[in-house]
Amino acid sequence: MASSSPTDPTYLRDEPSSDQNLGVVLKRVERLLTTDLPNVAPDSTGNLANATTALQHAQSALQAALTYRSLSEPQFSVSPLYAVGTNVYAIKSEVDSLAQQLGYDNGTLYNGNRTAAAAQLQVASAALQNLVTQADANASRTQRYVDCSAATAGDGSSSAPYNSITQLNQVQLQPGDVVNFRRGVTCVGMFQPQGSGTATQPITVRAYGGASGRPVINANGGNQAVYLYNVQYWELNDLELIAPGDGTTQRRGVFVNLNDFGAGTGYVLNNLYIHGVNGINQFPSPQTSTSLNGKWINASGGIVFQVDGVTTPTYFQNVLIQNDLIGTPLGTNADAPLYDVDREGIYFWSTWRTRPQLGSWWTSMPHASGFAPQLNLVIRDNLMQNVGGDGIVPQMAQNAVVENNILSGFRIRSTDNNAGIWTSDSDGTLLQFNDASGGHGTGDGMGYDIDHSTNDVVVQYNYSHNNDGGFVLLCQDGTTQYRGIVRYNLSVGDKTRIVEDCGGTYDNYLVYSNTIVSLAGAGATLYVGSGTPGPSGHSVTLSNNVFVNNGPHTNNVVKGTTVDSLTGVTFNNNVFQNYGDASQLPVNATNDVIGNAALDCRYRLGAGSIALNAGAAVTLPSGSTAATAVSDYYGQGLTTSGAPNAGMWGGAASTGTCI
């Protein structure tokens, strides 16, 4: 059916399975073409021809989907199907263009054509993967094969594969080695390999064989399915990972751990399916000083990166986590256990986290005397569902990028504080083009969070919806944190509090050009100050936002049921719809107005909207590392004539069709 609500402007939006998700499979094909096969050559087995044919079929299916939708919006015009010959790169480029045109309608199948396109892309991906295997063999990379269904233990060759995880763990792997796990076969035990790759010759893990399904590693009582300890330059691809437990001990799909190692470099986790991770969800009762709660030190979760040790400054760098499916949706299998991935989805932790900004709580756990942040960390294009606690947590990092991820259902089982996508003790984190929804409970429970001891964080172009705890949390514990920016986001149906300020000292925080829509029966206080400003006070400005209230809290603008002035928190050039009369605006407001924002079904500003040109120019704080925004939530350029709009829509009044 057609969607009546918007999504963010990416196309990683479709069915819950990674192998059916159009965006995920397309990214896989893109990786194969642009990274693994920069120069595709003719091959004797017909794989290139098969991939080309499959891409042509995907192209036709996507064009049929666009025709079925019959969009008439000029900014999303449909390009005609044209002949691109048999060049695999040209066909893939057209497929990519068509997919992007489809992508902002959430989960719409278009008469089955979108699913058909994804299926053809899977065929293309498999054919291209076969080409990669051939290319590796030609390049004399050592190929090691693992088939846990084989009757006898072999030497790791294709004709006599290893037949157990135990046997593989005893092999000293060398730079450039490729470990191939057989598709459709389950290996039992924890994969803890020996050996590191190099910058030019990483050790690669992937699938082989013609069977359907991924290779499966079931930890079967082990703490994790894959354990990379004090190794580097590793690439994990195409695996299904399970780590069952009883909920009282740590469990992880992938655990990457460095202990007094120095700089650990080069980790790629791509196209993994991680589920059935029954780790710890919260502190036990009674609690002791050494109790584990599935978070912080020795966390449980789908993917956990942890730095230990206090002697050698240690950190991860050049980490790419992409195209992974973490968790299985609730209700998809009546026989499935109640847990899926507990507690964290993707999580980082380090003993090398100590710096003056940090509050005393953080140093109550084992820590080193110094700060060594993770570098060049990218988390993108992942689909996460039914997560017990937090979704994605890139903390103790510098300039991390978290983008194009879907998080659907978090804080499902943990009753401790958890949020969707957040960062702490970090500088320069960029959270953009993500979709966070279905947060349970109000122990945090927000879609996004700028947490303790962070500077220069940018939260932009994200979609937050149906989260019990609200849209975004601003929270400090320690000394001043600087220059947080929340802009061009869309919040729909978030509950309890839209923005929560938990206290502490903030310098130059900007929350601007966001559109917030509260739904009927899901009322939320707009701004909640639940803590005490720090000794140096606050500097938080909310400007150019659109707040539409369709819930029961007519006069809940700031803190409680009546207007309440918060020291250092200012409002200007915001648009309020259905929030009562002007007397209910914040005391310290400037140029805020009450009126009709005239939002259409995609929350764009329609004709007659009071929010058109209602904003004011925003100047980024001195010292900010953020780039000036040049596009709105939907990716179109911002208006350059007159004052900016209020809200996340940056252009002229929308004349687009809603279907």
XYZ file of C-alpha atoms in Angstrom:
659
model
C 0.000 0.000 0.000
C 1.101 3.587 -0.473
C 2.761 5.292 2.430
C 1.059 8.220 4.173
C 4.071 9.221 6.221
C 7.531 10.348 5.165
C 10.882 8.769 5.572
C 14.330 10.251 5.318
C 15.803 10.868 1.857
C 17.738 7.630 1.615
C 16.565 4.455 -0.048
C 17.518 1.942 2.630
C 13.837 1.297 3.261
C 12.057 -1.938 2.495
C 11.249 -5.366 3.871
C 12.776 -6.572 7.169
C 15.089 -9.202 5.750
C 18.543 -8.059 4.700
C 18.361 -10.272 1.613
C 15.061 -8.640 0.579
C 16.053 -5.082 1.433
C 16.580 -3.276 -1.839
C 19.036 -0.775 -0.412
C 21.113 -3.403 1.358
C 21.450 -5.680 -1.678
C 22.178 -2.742 -3.948
C 24.943 -1.621 -1.607
C 26.363 -5.144 -1.747
C 26.443 -5.050 -5.542
C 28.021 -1.604 -5.404
C 30.766 -2.852 -3.096
C 31.521 -5.767 -5.387
C 31.692 -3.596 -8.484
C 33.576 -0.619 -7.097
C 35.831 -2.156 -4.449
C 36.351 -5.856 -5.047
C 36.198 -5.781 -8.853
C 37.497 -2.412 -10.038
C 38.219 -3.896 -13.456
C 35.733 -6.609 -14.373
C 37.221 -8.887 -17.021
C 35.488 -11.522 -19.157
C 35.353 -14.914 -17.491
C 34.932 -18.396 -18.837
C 32.155 -19.399 -16.435
C 29.640 -16.752 -17.490
C 29.380 -14.992 -14.142
C 29.754 -11.524 -15.635
C 27.049 -12.238 -18.199
C 24.767 -13.587 -15.472
C 25.336 -10.508 -13.322
C 24.654 -8.202 -16.263
C 21.411 -9.999 -17.130
C 20.240 -9.909 -13.514
C 20.938 -6.187 -13.278
C 18.951 -5.623 -16.464
C 16.016 -7.511 -14.924
C 16.331 -5.435 -11.747
C 16.340 -2.290 -13.867
C 13.124 -3.358 -15.607
C 11.450 -4.241 -12.300
C 12.310 -0.874 -10.785
C 11.000 0.948 -13.833
C 7.769 -1.062 -13.547
C 7.523 -0.092 -9.883
C 7.892 3.572 -10.751
C 5.251 3.265 -13.452
C 2.925 1.545 -10.969
C 3.371 4.397 -8.517
C 2.806 7.085 -11.190
C 4.414 9.880 -9.231
C 3.926 13.401 -10.554
C 6.189 15.309 -8.207
C 8.733 17.349 -10.192
C 11.547 16.995 -7.657
C 11.300 13.221 -7.957
C 10.798 12.951 -11.706
C 10.978 9.511 -13.294
C 13.701 9.027 -15.874
C 12.623 6.894 -18.853
C 13.980 3.409 -19.327
C 16.799 3.620 -21.816
C 19.207 1.184 -23.375
C 22.544 1.108 -21.603
C 23.929 -1.827 -23.512
C 25.668 -4.640 -21.689
C 28.141 -2.632 -19.611
C 27.611 -3.839 -16.063
C 28.668 -0.525 -14.521
C 26.270 1.505 -16.671
C 23.356 -0.799 -15.843
C 24.153 -0.665 -12.148
C 24.236 3.144 -12.307
C 20.735 3.206 -13.804
C 19.492 0.717 -11.195
C 20.899 2.961 -8.487
C 19.113 5.995 -9.924
C 15.787 4.178 -10.158
C 16.120 2.793 -6.637
C 16.680 6.248 -5.210
C 13.545 7.514 -6.925
C 11.553 4.763 -5.233
C 13.223 4.939 -1.881
C 11.380 7.562 0.143
C 8.115 5.583 0.255
C 8.590 3.382 3.298
C 8.115 -0.335 2.780
C 5.957 -0.056 -0.351
C 6.207 -3.056 -2.658
C 4.610 -1.557 -5.810
C 2.758 -4.621 -6.991
C 5.701 -6.884 -6.176
C 8.149 -5.133 -8.481
C 10.406 -3.843 -5.741
C 10.814 -7.314 -4.252
C 11.467 -8.688 -7.727
C 14.193 -6.102 -8.224
C 15.809 -7.079 -4.926
C 15.730 -10.747 -5.958
C 17.486 -9.958 -9.233
C 20.096 -7.923 -7.392
C 20.766 -10.978 -5.215
C 21.441 -12.984 -8.374
C 23.795 -10.284 -9.616
C 25.516 -10.149 -6.244
C 26.103 -13.920 -6.199
C 27.524 -13.884 -9.720
C 29.840 -10.996 -8.915
C 30.948 -12.735 -5.724
C 31.990 -15.720 -7.817
C 34.076 -13.349 -9.918
C 35.728 -12.031 -6.765
C 36.648 -15.565 -5.746
C 38.190 -16.180 -9.156
C 40.082 -12.884 -9.018
C 41.455 -13.742 -5.577
C 42.607 -17.127 -6.797
C 44.326 -15.513 -9.751
C 46.030 -13.080 -7.389
C 47.434 -16.040 -5.425
C 45.580 -15.216 -2.215
C 45.481 -18.317 -0.053
C 41.937 -19.696 -0.075
C 40.888 -21.648 3.000
C 37.567 -23.486 2.961
C 35.338 -24.458 5.878
C 32.459 -26.918 5.501
C 31.209 -28.087 8.875
C 28.993 -30.677 7.185
C 32.032 -32.502 5.770
C 32.498 -35.991 7.187
C 36.241 -35.715 7.714
C 38.690 -32.989 8.652
C 40.568 -31.786 5.605
C 43.489 -29.500 4.903
C 41.377 -26.423 4.142
C 41.425 -26.815 0.368
C 38.239 -26.646 -1.692
C 38.301 -30.425 -2.144
C 39.136 -31.188 1.508
C 37.787 -28.333 3.661
C 38.165 -27.886 7.387
C 35.091 -29.358 9.038
C 34.961 -27.568 12.399
C 35.519 -24.216 14.068
C 37.970 -25.925 16.418
C 40.154 -26.986 13.501
C 40.043 -23.516 11.939
C 40.960 -21.813 15.214
C 44.226 -23.762 15.293
C 45.409 -22.333 11.963
C 47.805 -19.381 12.032
C 46.281 -17.210 9.332
C 48.495 -15.012 7.175
C 48.005 -11.593 5.538
C 45.852 -11.910 2.436
C 44.228 -15.204 3.459
C 40.589 -15.721 2.491
C 38.441 -17.896 4.759
C 35.412 -19.261 2.896
C 32.507 -20.681 4.924
C 30.077 -22.898 3.035
C 26.606 -21.454 2.511
C 23.686 -23.192 4.164
C 25.904 -24.987 6.716
C 26.058 -24.348 10.475
C 29.344 -24.402 12.362
C 29.114 -24.775 16.143
C 31.456 -22.979 18.500
C 33.246 -19.651 18.820
C 35.374 -18.537 15.878
C 38.529 -17.051 17.471
C 41.082 -16.789 14.681
C 44.810 -16.296 14.967
C 46.714 -13.819 12.853
C 46.408 -10.312 11.437
C 46.311 -8.944 7.941
C 48.016 -5.833 6.629
C 46.801 -2.603 5.062
C 47.238 -4.061 1.563
C 46.441 -7.691 2.446
C 43.603 -7.944 4.947
C 42.303 -11.324 6.067
C 38.857 -11.782 4.538
C 35.960 -14.008 5.621
C 33.088 -14.681 3.239
C 30.648 -17.280 1.927
C 31.064 -19.813 -0.875
C 29.029 -22.556 -2.477
C 25.839 -22.647 -4.471
C 23.408 -23.397 -1.641
C 20.920 -20.806 -0.457
C 21.310 -19.081 2.871
C 24.324 -17.778 4.693
C 26.976 -19.753 6.515
C 25.956 -19.922 10.183
C 28.209 -19.735 13.240
C 26.357 -20.703 16.418
C 28.393 -19.925 19.544
C 26.421 -22.661 21.347
C 27.252 -21.516 24.862
C 30.298 -19.445 23.986
C 30.262 -15.749 24.826
C 30.357 -14.718 21.170
C 30.094 -16.239 17.719
C 33.158 -14.351 16.408
C 35.959 -13.166 18.712
C 38.734 -11.001 17.280
C 41.302 -10.510 20.048
C 44.377 -8.317 19.555
C 44.293 -8.723 15.783
C 43.782 -6.191 13.005
C 43.015 -5.836 9.299
C 40.036 -8.178 9.257
C 37.005 -8.199 6.961
C 33.920 -10.234 7.880
C 31.281 -10.721 5.166
C 28.047 -12.631 4.554
C 27.807 -14.594 7.831
C 24.842 -15.451 10.057
C 25.822 -15.292 13.733
C 23.964 -16.648 16.772
C 24.963 -16.553 20.447
C 22.221 -18.096 22.612
C 22.318 -17.853 26.394
C 20.211 -17.593 29.522
C 20.389 -13.812 29.920
C 22.803 -13.892 32.873
C 26.170 -13.728 31.064
C 27.724 -11.773 28.201
C 26.709 -12.720 24.685
C 27.748 -11.071 21.412
C 27.505 -11.768 17.730
C 30.907 -10.165 17.086
C 33.316 -9.118 19.853
C 36.398 -7.150 18.781
C 38.701 -6.670 21.758
C 42.070 -4.941 22.114
C 44.107 -5.062 25.323
C 47.197 -2.821 25.580
C 47.585 -3.252 21.819
C 48.114 0.284 20.556
C 46.323 1.294 17.359
C 44.141 -1.528 16.035
C 43.470 -0.767 12.376
C 41.255 -1.981 9.579
C 38.005 -3.716 10.583
C 35.156 -4.271 8.119
C 31.908 -5.945 9.207
C 29.737 -6.217 6.113
C 26.462 -7.954 5.311
C 26.221 -9.897 8.568
C 22.952 -11.258 9.971
C 23.154 -11.305 13.771
C 20.301 -12.588 15.913
C 19.526 -14.853 18.848
C 21.998 -13.034 21.114
C 20.594 -13.553 24.609
C 22.907 -11.402 26.713
C 22.497 -9.476 29.948
C 19.895 -6.707 29.860
C 20.161 -4.948 33.221
C 21.777 -4.968 36.628
C 20.914 -7.997 38.751
C 19.275 -7.653 42.129
C 21.019 -7.367 44.500
C 23.653 -5.356 42.645
C 27.362 -5.263 43.516
C 30.217 -3.032 42.353
C 31.324 -5.712 39.892
C 27.870 -6.546 38.539
C 27.463 -6.599 34.768
C 24.381 -5.093 33.151
C 25.011 -5.726 29.462
C 26.266 -2.171 28.960
C 29.402 -0.176 29.744
C 32.311 -2.555 30.373
C 31.921 -6.108 29.005
C 28.720 -5.229 27.196
C 26.471 -7.750 25.483
C 25.041 -7.144 22.042
C 25.132 -7.720 18.324
C 28.476 -6.023 17.623
C 30.733 -4.897 20.477
C 34.128 -3.192 20.153
C 35.985 -2.909 23.470
C 39.387 -1.550 24.508
C 40.939 -2.867 27.734
C 44.227 -2.255 29.500
C 45.820 0.753 31.175
C 49.467 0.556 30.058
C 49.533 1.241 26.300
C 47.156 3.845 24.824
C 44.883 1.697 22.681
C 42.118 2.500 20.214
C 40.403 1.317 17.035
C 40.825 3.123 13.735
C 39.458 2.622 10.226
C 36.344 0.703 11.270
C 33.492 0.152 8.802
C 30.250 -1.497 9.936
C 27.826 -1.633 7.021
C 24.944 -3.526 5.425
C 24.348 -5.606 8.549
C 21.014 -6.986 9.740
C 20.884 -7.100 13.524
C 17.856 -8.671 15.176
C 14.661 -10.307 13.985
C 11.366 -8.389 14.098
C 8.921 -9.178 16.882
C 6.030 -11.335 15.758
C 7.699 -12.819 12.692
C 7.877 -16.317 14.135
C 5.517 -17.615 16.802
C 8.121 -20.158 17.898
C 10.943 -17.631 18.204
C 12.293 -16.810 21.679
C 11.235 -13.552 23.301
C 14.770 -12.189 23.094
C 16.659 -11.414 19.962
C 19.670 -9.140 20.462
C 20.341 -8.129 24.076
C 21.406 -5.648 25.235
C 23.209 -3.409 22.727
C 22.921 -3.304 18.955
C 26.299 -1.799 17.975
C 28.436 -0.631 20.893
C 31.891 0.817 21.642
C 33.702 0.999 24.994
C 37.213 1.908 26.114
C 39.279 2.175 29.269
C 41.136 5.032 27.507
C 38.239 7.454 27.982
C 39.514 9.773 30.711
C 39.653 13.516 30.091
C 38.798 16.617 32.164
C 35.251 16.909 30.787
C 34.283 13.493 32.086
C 32.138 13.195 35.205
C 33.153 11.136 38.215
C 30.644 8.379 37.423
C 32.668 7.387 34.354
C 35.822 6.890 36.394
C 34.106 4.635 38.923
C 34.760 1.742 36.518
C 38.191 0.456 35.390
C 39.912 3.167 33.359
C 43.278 4.358 32.126
C 44.796 7.767 32.781
C 44.308 9.321 29.388
C 42.076 9.714 26.355
C 42.631 7.694 23.157
C 39.505 7.986 20.991
C 38.458 5.684 18.155
C 39.344 7.188 14.754
C 37.679 6.962 11.341
C 34.653 5.025 12.551
C 31.798 4.637 10.032
C 28.501 2.865 10.795
C 26.114 2.949 7.846
C 23.320 1.177 5.967
C 22.453 -1.227 8.782
C 18.992 -2.544 9.636
C 18.386 -3.228 13.345
C 15.231 -4.626 14.943
C 14.023 -5.861 18.308
C 17.051 -4.676 20.283
C 16.881 -5.149 24.046
C 18.577 -1.863 24.970
C 20.506 0.804 23.033
C 20.676 0.762 19.251
C 23.952 2.324 18.066
C 26.500 3.831 20.475
C 29.737 5.212 18.940
C 31.362 6.556 22.088
C 34.948 7.485 23.000
C 35.383 8.465 19.349
C 36.568 11.329 17.187
C 34.688 12.329 14.014
C 32.595 9.145 13.872
C 29.927 8.950 11.153
C 26.623 7.125 11.725
C 24.365 7.343 8.681
C 21.604 5.641 6.701
C 20.736 3.180 9.459
C 17.264 1.918 10.364
C 16.555 1.120 14.013
C 13.093 -0.335 14.574
C 12.375 -1.320 18.169
C 14.851 -0.643 20.975
C 14.764 -0.744 24.776
C 12.406 -3.663 24.241
C 13.494 -5.675 27.283
C 15.989 -3.644 29.306
C 14.453 -1.454 32.018
C 17.643 0.570 32.537
C 18.315 3.791 30.603
C 18.670 3.223 26.853
C 18.324 5.410 23.770
C 18.234 4.747 20.042
C 21.330 6.280 18.446
C 23.634 8.281 20.688
C 27.183 9.227 21.546
C 29.164 10.178 24.633
C 32.731 11.185 25.495
C 33.315 11.989 21.827
C 34.119 14.889 19.516
C 32.793 15.625 16.038
C 30.252 12.780 15.806
C 27.892 13.035 12.821
C 24.484 11.318 13.049
C 22.599 11.720 9.771
C 19.980 10.119 7.505
C 18.981 7.586 10.172
C 15.538 6.284 11.124
C 14.929 5.479 14.818
C 11.527 4.241 15.957
C 9.730 2.032 18.426
C 11.649 2.953 21.563
C 9.918 1.425 24.589
C 9.569 3.179 27.933
C 10.789 6.511 29.227
C 14.091 5.532 30.860
C 15.574 7.714 28.166
C 13.777 5.989 25.272
C 14.521 8.815 22.810
C 15.443 8.265 19.205
C 18.671 10.302 19.513
C 20.906 11.498 22.333
C 23.874 13.864 22.721
C 25.216 12.555 25.991
C 28.007 13.112 28.488
C 31.210 14.955 27.580
C 30.645 15.428 23.866
C 31.634 18.333 21.635
C 30.715 19.355 18.091
C 28.072 16.667 17.591
C 25.729 17.158 14.622
C 22.347 15.389 14.464
C 20.825 16.104 11.052
C 18.441 14.727 8.404
C 17.162 11.995 10.710
C 13.673 10.547 11.161
C 12.420 9.848 14.691
C 8.981 8.365 15.208
C 6.829 6.570 17.746
C 9.417 6.602 20.517
C 8.002 6.530 24.046
C 10.808 8.696 25.420
C 10.724 11.408 22.768
C 12.935 12.777 20.015
C 16.277 13.899 21.448
C 18.109 14.044 24.782
C 20.721 16.652 25.701
C 22.636 15.472 28.739
C 25.899 16.387 30.433
C 27.736 14.980 33.435
C 30.976 16.766 34.163
C 32.279 20.103 32.916
C 31.028 22.097 29.924
C 30.282 20.385 26.619
C 30.308 22.471 23.472
C 28.476 23.180 20.227
C 25.845 20.478 19.792
C 23.693 20.948 16.675
C 20.301 19.326 15.994
C 18.919 20.403 12.598
C 16.685 19.382 9.685
C 15.202 16.371 11.436
C 11.635 15.063 11.429
C 9.901 13.767 14.561
C 6.438 12.204 14.249
C 4.480 10.628 17.079
C 7.279 10.767 19.629
C 5.900 10.836 23.155
C 6.529 12.185 26.675
C 9.056 14.926 25.838
C 10.270 16.164 22.481
C 13.558 17.588 23.744
C 14.846 16.690 27.190
C 17.547 18.729 28.866
C 18.876 16.670 31.759
C 21.012 19.443 33.177
C 24.692 20.213 33.251
C 26.520 22.937 31.362
C 26.107 23.433 27.613
C 27.806 26.079 25.538
C 26.310 27.076 22.180
C 23.801 24.285 21.582
C 21.505 24.864 18.592
C 18.230 23.042 17.890
C 16.956 24.535 14.643
C 14.950 23.853 11.474
C 13.285 20.681 12.746
C 9.669 19.628 12.233
C 7.987 18.027 15.241
C 4.504 16.510 14.960
C 2.759 15.063 18.013
C -0.039 12.644 17.161
C -3.466 12.234 18.710
C -3.243 10.204 21.893
C 0.530 10.627 22.022
C 0.944 13.998 23.655
C 4.388 15.215 24.593
C 5.814 18.139 26.476
C 7.874 20.120 24.006
C 10.896 20.974 26.147
C 11.600 19.321 29.479
C 14.289 20.563 31.814
C 14.694 17.630 34.166
C 17.992 18.669 35.691
C 19.786 21.656 37.138
C 21.945 23.853 34.900
C 25.630 23.516 35.667
C 27.710 26.137 37.444
C 28.473 27.881 34.159
C 24.834 27.817 33.098
C 23.253 26.964 29.788
C 23.359 28.234 26.241
C 20.686 26.347 24.309
C 18.771 27.994 21.455
C 15.697 26.536 19.755
C 14.960 28.398 16.526
C 13.195 28.000 13.180
C 11.372 24.857 14.319
C 7.810 23.803 13.533
C 5.908 22.250 16.435
C 2.516 20.751 15.591
C 0.499 19.387 18.484
C -2.260 16.909 17.677
C -2.087 15.343 21.134
C -3.790 16.196 24.423
C -1.145 18.514 25.894
C -2.410 21.821 24.496
C -0.322 24.067 26.718
C 2.669 21.857 27.368
C 5.286 23.985 25.710
C 7.982 24.017 28.325
C 8.306 21.924 31.469
C 5.087 20.827 33.087
C 1.619 22.145 32.310
C 2.359 25.874 32.238
C 5.003 28.146 30.806
C 8.276 27.909 32.692
C 11.398 29.925 32.025
C 14.627 27.941 31.874
C 17.871 29.765 32.496
C 19.939 30.000 29.333
C 17.321 28.352 27.091
C 15.923 30.656 24.405
C 13.286 30.266 21.704
C 13.099 32.325 18.535
C 11.296 32.199 15.189
C 9.512 28.940 15.955
C 6.025 28.080 14.704
C 3.544 26.516 17.113
C 0.329 24.882 15.918
C -2.384 23.781 18.370
C -0.440 24.790 21.462
C -3.038 27.191 22.861
C -2.941 30.965 22.794
C 0.054 33.263 22.693
C 0.226 33.444 26.492
C 1.414 29.858 26.459
C 4.567 30.601 24.485
C 7.862 30.433 26.382
C 8.585 33.523 28.453
C 11.969 34.015 26.837
C 10.681 33.653 23.262
C 11.369 36.061 20.389
C 9.343 36.178 17.163
C 7.650 32.866 17.900
C 4.187 32.585 16.398
C 1.088 30.439 16.712
C -0.633 29.519 13.478
C -1.206 26.927 10.775
C 1.952 25.306 9.458
C -0.158 23.749 6.661
C 1.842 20.523 6.513
C 0.996 18.037 3.785
C 1.093 14.258 4.139
C 4.890 14.279 3.940
C 5.154 17.137 6.446
C 6.317 19.617 3.838
C 5.112 23.214 4.040
C 2.075 23.741 1.836
C 0.551 26.865 0.352
C -0.408 29.388 2.998
C 1.890 27.929 5.645
C 2.786 30.457 8.301
C 6.199 28.757 8.495
C 7.264 29.857 4.998
C 10.034 32.456 5.410
C 9.270 32.601 9.140
C 12.782 31.701 10.248
C 15.874 33.734 10.949
C 19.435 33.298 9.757
C 21.404 30.884 11.934
C 25.082 31.456 12.593
C 27.114 28.461 13.672
C 29.002 28.910 16.946
C 32.569 30.135 16.907
C 34.887 27.144 16.856
C 32.279 24.792 15.398
C 33.574 22.065 13.096
C 30.144 21.579 11.485
C 29.584 22.442 7.846
C 26.901 24.960 6.958
C 23.698 23.174 5.935
C 22.998 23.492 2.207
C 19.992 21.169 1.871
C 16.828 20.310 3.759
C 15.527 17.002 5.109
C 14.464 15.863 1.649
C 17.800 16.736 0.087
C 16.686 19.784 -1.877
C 18.627 23.023 -1.788
C 17.609 25.651 0.740
C 15.790 28.756 -0.409
C 18.128 31.683 -0.936
C 15.501 34.410 -1.345
C 14.228 36.068 1.792
C 14.252 34.609 5.269
C 14.609 30.831 5.706
C 11.614 28.667 6.468
C 10.822 27.273 9.858
C 10.935 23.481 9.922
C 12.815 20.843 7.969
C 11.325 21.806 4.573
C 13.621 24.388 3.002
C 12.002 25.223 -0.317
C 8.958 27.018 -1.676
C 5.464 25.840 -0.809
C 5.119 22.203 -1.821
C 2.890 21.371 -4.760
C 3.774 17.689 -4.732
C 1.245 14.900 -4.875
C 0.440 12.845 -1.790
C -0.492 9.226 -2.498
